[in-house]
PDB file of C-alpha atoms in Angstrom:
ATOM      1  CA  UNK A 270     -28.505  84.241  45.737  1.00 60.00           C
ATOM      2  CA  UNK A 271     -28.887  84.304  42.300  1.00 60.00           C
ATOM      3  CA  UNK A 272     -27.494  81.933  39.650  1.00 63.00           C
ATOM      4  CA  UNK A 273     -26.281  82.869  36.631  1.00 67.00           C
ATOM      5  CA  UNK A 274     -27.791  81.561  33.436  1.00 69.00           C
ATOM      6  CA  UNK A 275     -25.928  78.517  31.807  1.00 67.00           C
ATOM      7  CA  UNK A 276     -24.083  78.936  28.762  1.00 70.00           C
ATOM      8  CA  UNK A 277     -24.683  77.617  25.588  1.00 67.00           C
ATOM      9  CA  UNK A 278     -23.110  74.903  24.810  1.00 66.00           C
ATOM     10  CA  UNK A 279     -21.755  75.005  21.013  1.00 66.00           C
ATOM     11  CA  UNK A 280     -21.845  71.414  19.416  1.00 66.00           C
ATOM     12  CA  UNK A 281     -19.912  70.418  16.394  1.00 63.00           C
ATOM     13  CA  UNK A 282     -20.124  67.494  14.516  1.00 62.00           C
ATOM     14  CA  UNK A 283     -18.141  64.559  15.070  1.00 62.00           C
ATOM     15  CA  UNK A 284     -15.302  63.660  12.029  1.00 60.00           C
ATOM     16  CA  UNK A 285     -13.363  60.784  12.154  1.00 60.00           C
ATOM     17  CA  UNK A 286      -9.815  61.494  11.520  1.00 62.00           C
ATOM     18  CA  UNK A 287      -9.240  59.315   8.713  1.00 69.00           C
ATOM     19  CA  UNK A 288     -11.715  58.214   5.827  1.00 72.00           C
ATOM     20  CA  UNK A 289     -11.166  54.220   6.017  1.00 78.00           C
ATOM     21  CA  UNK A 290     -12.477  52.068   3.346  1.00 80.00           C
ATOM     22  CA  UNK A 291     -13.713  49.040   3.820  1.00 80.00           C
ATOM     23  CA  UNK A 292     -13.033  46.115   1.046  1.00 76.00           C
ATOM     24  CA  UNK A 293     -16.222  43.535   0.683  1.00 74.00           C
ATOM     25  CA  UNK A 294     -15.551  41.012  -1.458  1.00 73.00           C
ATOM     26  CA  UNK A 295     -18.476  39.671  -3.027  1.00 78.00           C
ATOM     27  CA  UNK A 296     -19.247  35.968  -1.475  1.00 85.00           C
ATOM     28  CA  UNK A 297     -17.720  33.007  -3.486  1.00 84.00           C
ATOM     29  CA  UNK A 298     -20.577  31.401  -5.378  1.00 88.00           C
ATOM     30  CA  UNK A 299     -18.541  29.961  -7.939  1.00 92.00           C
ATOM     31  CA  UNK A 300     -17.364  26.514  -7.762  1.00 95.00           C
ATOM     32  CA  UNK A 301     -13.975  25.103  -8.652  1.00 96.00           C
ATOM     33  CA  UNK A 302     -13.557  24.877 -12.563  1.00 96.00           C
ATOM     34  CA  UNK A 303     -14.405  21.331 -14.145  1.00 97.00           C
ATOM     35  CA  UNK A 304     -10.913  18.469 -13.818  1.00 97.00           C
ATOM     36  CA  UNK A 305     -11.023  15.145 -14.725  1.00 96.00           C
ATOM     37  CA  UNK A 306      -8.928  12.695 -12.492  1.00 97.00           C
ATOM     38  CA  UNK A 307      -6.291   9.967 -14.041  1.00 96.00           C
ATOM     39  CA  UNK A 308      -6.059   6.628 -12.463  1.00 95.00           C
ATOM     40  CA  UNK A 309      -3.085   5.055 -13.520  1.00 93.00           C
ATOM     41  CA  UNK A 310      -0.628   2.539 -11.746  1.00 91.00           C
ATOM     42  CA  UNK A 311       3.349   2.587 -11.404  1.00 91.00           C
ATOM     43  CA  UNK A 312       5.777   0.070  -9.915  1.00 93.00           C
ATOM     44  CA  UNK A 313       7.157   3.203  -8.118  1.00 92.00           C
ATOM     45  CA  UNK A 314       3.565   4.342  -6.261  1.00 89.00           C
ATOM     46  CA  UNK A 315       3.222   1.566  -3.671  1.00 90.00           C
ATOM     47  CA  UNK A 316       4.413  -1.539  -5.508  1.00 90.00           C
ATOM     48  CA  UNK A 317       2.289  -0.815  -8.740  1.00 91.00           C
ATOM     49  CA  UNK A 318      -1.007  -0.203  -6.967  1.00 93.00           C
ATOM     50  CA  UNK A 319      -3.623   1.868  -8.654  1.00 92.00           C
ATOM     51  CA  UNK A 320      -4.239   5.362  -7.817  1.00 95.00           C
ATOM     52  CA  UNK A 321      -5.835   8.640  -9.016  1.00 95.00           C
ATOM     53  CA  UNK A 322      -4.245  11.687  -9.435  1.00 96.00           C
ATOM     54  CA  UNK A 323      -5.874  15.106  -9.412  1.00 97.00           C
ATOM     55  CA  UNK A 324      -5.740  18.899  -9.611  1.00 97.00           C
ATOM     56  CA  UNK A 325      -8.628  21.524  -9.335  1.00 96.00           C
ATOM     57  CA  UNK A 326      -8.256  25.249  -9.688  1.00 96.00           C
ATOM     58  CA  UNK A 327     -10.375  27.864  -7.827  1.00 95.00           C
ATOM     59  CA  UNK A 328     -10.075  31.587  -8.644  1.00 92.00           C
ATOM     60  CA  UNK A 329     -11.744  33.064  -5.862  1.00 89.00           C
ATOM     61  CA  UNK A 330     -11.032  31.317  -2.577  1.00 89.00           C
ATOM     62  CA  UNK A 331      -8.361  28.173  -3.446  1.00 92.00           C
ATOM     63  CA  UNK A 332      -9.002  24.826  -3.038  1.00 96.00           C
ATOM     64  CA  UNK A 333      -9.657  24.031   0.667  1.00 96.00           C
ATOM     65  CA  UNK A 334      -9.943  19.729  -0.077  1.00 97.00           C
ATOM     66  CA  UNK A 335     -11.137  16.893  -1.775  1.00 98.00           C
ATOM     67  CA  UNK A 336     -12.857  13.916  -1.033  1.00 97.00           C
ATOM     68  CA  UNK A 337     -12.924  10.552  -3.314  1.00 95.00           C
ATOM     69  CA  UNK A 338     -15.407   7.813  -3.777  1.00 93.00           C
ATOM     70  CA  UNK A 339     -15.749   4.603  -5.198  1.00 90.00           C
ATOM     71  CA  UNK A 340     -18.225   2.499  -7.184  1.00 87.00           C
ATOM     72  CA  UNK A 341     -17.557  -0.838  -7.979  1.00 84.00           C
ATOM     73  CA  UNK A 342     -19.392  -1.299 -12.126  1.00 79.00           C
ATOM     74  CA  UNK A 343     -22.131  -3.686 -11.910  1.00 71.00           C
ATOM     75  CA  UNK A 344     -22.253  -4.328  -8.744  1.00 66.00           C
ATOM     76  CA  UNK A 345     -23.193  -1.120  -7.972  1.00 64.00           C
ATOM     77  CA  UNK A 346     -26.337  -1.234  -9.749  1.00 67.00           C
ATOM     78  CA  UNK A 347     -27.476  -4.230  -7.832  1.00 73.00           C
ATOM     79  CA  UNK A 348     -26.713  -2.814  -4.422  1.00 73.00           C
ATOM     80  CA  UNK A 349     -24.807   0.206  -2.632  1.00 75.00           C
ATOM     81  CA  UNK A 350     -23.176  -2.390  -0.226  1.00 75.00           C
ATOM     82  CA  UNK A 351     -19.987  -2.240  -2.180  1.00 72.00           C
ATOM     83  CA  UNK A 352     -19.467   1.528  -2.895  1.00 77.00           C
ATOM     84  CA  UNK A 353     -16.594   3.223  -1.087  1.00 77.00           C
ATOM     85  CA  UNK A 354     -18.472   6.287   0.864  1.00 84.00           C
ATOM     86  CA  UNK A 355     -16.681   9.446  -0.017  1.00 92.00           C
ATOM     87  CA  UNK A 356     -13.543   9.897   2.126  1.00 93.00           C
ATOM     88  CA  UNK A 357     -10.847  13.307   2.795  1.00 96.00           C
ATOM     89  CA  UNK A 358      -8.198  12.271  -0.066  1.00 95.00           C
ATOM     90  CA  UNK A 359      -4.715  13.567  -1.269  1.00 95.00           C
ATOM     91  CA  UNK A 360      -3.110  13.127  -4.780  1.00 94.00           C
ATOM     92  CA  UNK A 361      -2.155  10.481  -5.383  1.00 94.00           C
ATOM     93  CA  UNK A 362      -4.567   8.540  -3.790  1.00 94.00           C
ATOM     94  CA  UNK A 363      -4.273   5.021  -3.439  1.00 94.00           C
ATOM     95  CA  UNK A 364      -7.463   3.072  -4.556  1.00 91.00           C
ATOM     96  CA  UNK A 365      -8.864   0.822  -1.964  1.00 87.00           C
ATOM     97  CA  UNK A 366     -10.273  -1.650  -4.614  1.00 83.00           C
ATOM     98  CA  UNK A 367      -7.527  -2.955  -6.483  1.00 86.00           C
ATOM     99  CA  UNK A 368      -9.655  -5.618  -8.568  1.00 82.00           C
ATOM    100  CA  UNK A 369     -12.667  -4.821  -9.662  1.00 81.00           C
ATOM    101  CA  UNK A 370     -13.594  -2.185 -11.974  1.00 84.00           C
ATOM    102  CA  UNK A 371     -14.468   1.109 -10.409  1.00 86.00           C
ATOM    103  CA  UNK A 372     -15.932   4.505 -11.263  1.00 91.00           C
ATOM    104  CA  UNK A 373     -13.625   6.795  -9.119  1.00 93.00           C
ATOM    105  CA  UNK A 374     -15.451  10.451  -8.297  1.00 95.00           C
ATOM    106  CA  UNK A 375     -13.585  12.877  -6.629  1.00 97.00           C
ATOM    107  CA  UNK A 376     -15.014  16.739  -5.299  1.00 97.00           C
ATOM    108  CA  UNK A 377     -12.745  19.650  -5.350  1.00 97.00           C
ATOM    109  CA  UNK A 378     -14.027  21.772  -2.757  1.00 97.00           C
ATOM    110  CA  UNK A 379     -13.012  25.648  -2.197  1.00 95.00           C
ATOM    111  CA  UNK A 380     -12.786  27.581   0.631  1.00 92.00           C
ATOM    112  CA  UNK A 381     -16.435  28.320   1.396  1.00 92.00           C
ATOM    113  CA  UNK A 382     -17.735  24.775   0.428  1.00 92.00           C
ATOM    114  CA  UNK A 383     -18.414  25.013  -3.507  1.00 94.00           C
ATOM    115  CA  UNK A 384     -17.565  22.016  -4.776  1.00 96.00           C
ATOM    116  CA  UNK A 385     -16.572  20.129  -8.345  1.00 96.00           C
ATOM    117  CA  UNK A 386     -17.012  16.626  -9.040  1.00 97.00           C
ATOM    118  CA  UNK A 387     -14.724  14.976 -11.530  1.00 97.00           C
ATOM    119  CA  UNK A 388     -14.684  11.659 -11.919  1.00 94.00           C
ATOM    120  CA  UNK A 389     -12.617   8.858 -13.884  1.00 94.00           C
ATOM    121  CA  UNK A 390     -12.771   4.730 -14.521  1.00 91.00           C
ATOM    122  CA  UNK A 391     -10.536   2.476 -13.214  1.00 88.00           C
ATOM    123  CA  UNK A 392      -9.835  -0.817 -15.434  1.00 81.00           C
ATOM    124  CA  UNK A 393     -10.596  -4.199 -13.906  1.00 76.00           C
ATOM    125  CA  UNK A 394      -6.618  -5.665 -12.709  1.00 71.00           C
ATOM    126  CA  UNK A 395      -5.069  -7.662 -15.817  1.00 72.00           C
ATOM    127  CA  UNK A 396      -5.596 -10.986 -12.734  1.00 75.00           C
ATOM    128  CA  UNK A 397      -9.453 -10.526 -12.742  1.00 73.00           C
ATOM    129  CA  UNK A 398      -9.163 -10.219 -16.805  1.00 74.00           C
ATOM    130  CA  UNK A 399      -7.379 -13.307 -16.946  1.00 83.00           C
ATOM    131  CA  UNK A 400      -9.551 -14.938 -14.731  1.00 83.00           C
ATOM    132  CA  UNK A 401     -12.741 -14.198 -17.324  1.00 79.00           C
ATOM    133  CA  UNK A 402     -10.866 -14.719 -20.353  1.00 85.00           C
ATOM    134  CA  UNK A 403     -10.666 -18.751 -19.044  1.00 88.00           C
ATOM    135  CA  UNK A 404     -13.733 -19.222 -17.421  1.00 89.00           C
ATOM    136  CA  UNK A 405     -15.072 -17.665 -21.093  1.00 88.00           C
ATOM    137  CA  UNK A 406     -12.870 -20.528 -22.665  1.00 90.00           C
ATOM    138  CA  UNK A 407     -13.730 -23.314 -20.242  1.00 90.00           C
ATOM    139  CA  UNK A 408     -17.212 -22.417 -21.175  1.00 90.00           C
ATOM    140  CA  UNK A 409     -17.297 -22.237 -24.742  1.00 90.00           C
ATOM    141  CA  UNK A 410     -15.199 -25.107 -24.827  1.00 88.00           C
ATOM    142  CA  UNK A 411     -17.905 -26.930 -22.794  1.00 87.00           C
ATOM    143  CA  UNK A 412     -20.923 -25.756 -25.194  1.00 86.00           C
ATOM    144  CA  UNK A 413     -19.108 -26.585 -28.008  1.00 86.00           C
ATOM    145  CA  UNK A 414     -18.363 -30.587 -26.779  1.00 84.00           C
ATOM    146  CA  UNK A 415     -22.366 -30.212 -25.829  1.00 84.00           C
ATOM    147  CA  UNK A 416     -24.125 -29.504 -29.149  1.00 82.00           C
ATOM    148  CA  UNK A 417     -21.362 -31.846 -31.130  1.00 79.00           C
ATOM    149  CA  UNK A 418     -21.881 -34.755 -28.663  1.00 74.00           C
ATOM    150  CA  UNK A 419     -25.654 -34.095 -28.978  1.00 74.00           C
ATOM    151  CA  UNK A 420     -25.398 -33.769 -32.879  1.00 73.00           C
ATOM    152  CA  UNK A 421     -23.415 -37.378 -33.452  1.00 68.00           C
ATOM    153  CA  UNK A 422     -26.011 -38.951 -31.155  1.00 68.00           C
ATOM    154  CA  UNK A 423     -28.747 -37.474 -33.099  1.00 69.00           C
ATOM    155  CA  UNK A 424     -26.825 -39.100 -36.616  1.00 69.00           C
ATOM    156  CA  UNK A 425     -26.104 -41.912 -35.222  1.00 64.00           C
ATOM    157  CA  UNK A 426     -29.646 -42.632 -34.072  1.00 60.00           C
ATOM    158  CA  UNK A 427     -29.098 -43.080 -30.054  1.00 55.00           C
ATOM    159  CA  UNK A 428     -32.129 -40.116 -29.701  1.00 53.00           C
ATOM    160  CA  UNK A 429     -35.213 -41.659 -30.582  1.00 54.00           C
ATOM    161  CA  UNK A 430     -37.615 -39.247 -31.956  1.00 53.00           C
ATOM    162  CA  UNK A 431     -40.546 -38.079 -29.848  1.00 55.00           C
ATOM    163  CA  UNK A 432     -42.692 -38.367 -32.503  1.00 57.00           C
ATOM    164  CA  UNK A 433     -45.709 -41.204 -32.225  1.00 55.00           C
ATOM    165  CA  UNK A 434     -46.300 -43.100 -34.910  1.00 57.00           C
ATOM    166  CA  UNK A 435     -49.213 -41.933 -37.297  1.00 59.00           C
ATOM    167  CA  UNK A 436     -52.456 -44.212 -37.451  1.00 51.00           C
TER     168      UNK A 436
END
């Protein structure tokens, strides 16, 4: 028995059906463009507390979130122990220190995690102004009563010089 010889077997190349292209976009390096928050209070935003208000743009991917933080002035050069840590926030946001003055900074972040700080200063409340606009007062009316009380006893000769006599 004899077996015939196999046949050649005639290969073409494989082509797809349909030329696809595929659309890269280049990856988003590009943060959110530069805002500036407002903080600003209105009897008709939770009984006239203060709050910031704020809008980022972001050509490429959107903005994804933001996150707001706050630092107390003054104190916050002594010590950290006071700052607000940076927390997920919506405008308006309602400020969680309502006295004190405070450097509000809030990121606009994008899609892939660029981010955009703005930032904005919130007034001290017209009650803490008040409050160092007497003690102010109290004490310059106090330093005032001081030197003139220790000028007529001077004139009047109820401080004795320090002086010894000269031999």
């Amino acid at each position: 028995i004899s077996a015939a010889p196999p046949k050649p077997i005639k290969e073409t190349p494989a082509v797809p059906d349909k030329t696809e292209e595929i659309y890269a976009p280049a990856p988003d390096i590009v943060p959110p463009e530069n805002f500036i928050p407002v903080v600003s209070r209105h009897p008709s935003i939770e009984g006239n507390k203060y709050f910031a208000s704020f809008f980022a743009v972001d050509k490429d991917t959107g903005i994804s979130y933001y996150e707001a933080e706050e630092k107390p002035f003054l104190l916050s050069w002594i010590t950290d122990k006071f700052n607000k840590p940076f927390i997920k926030a919506d405008s308006p946001n309602i400020l969680r220190g309502q006295y004190w003055s405070y450097r509000v900074v809030v990121r606009a972040y994008d899609q892939v995690g660029n981010y955009t700080t703005g930032f904005a200063d919130k007034p001290f409340s017209p009650v803490v102004l008040l409050i160092f606009v007497i003690i102010l007062l109290v004490a310059a009316v106090i330093a005032t009563r001081l030197v003139s009380h220790s000028q007529h006893r001077r004139k009047s000769g109820i401080i004795k010089s320090s002086r010894l006599p000269n031999d």
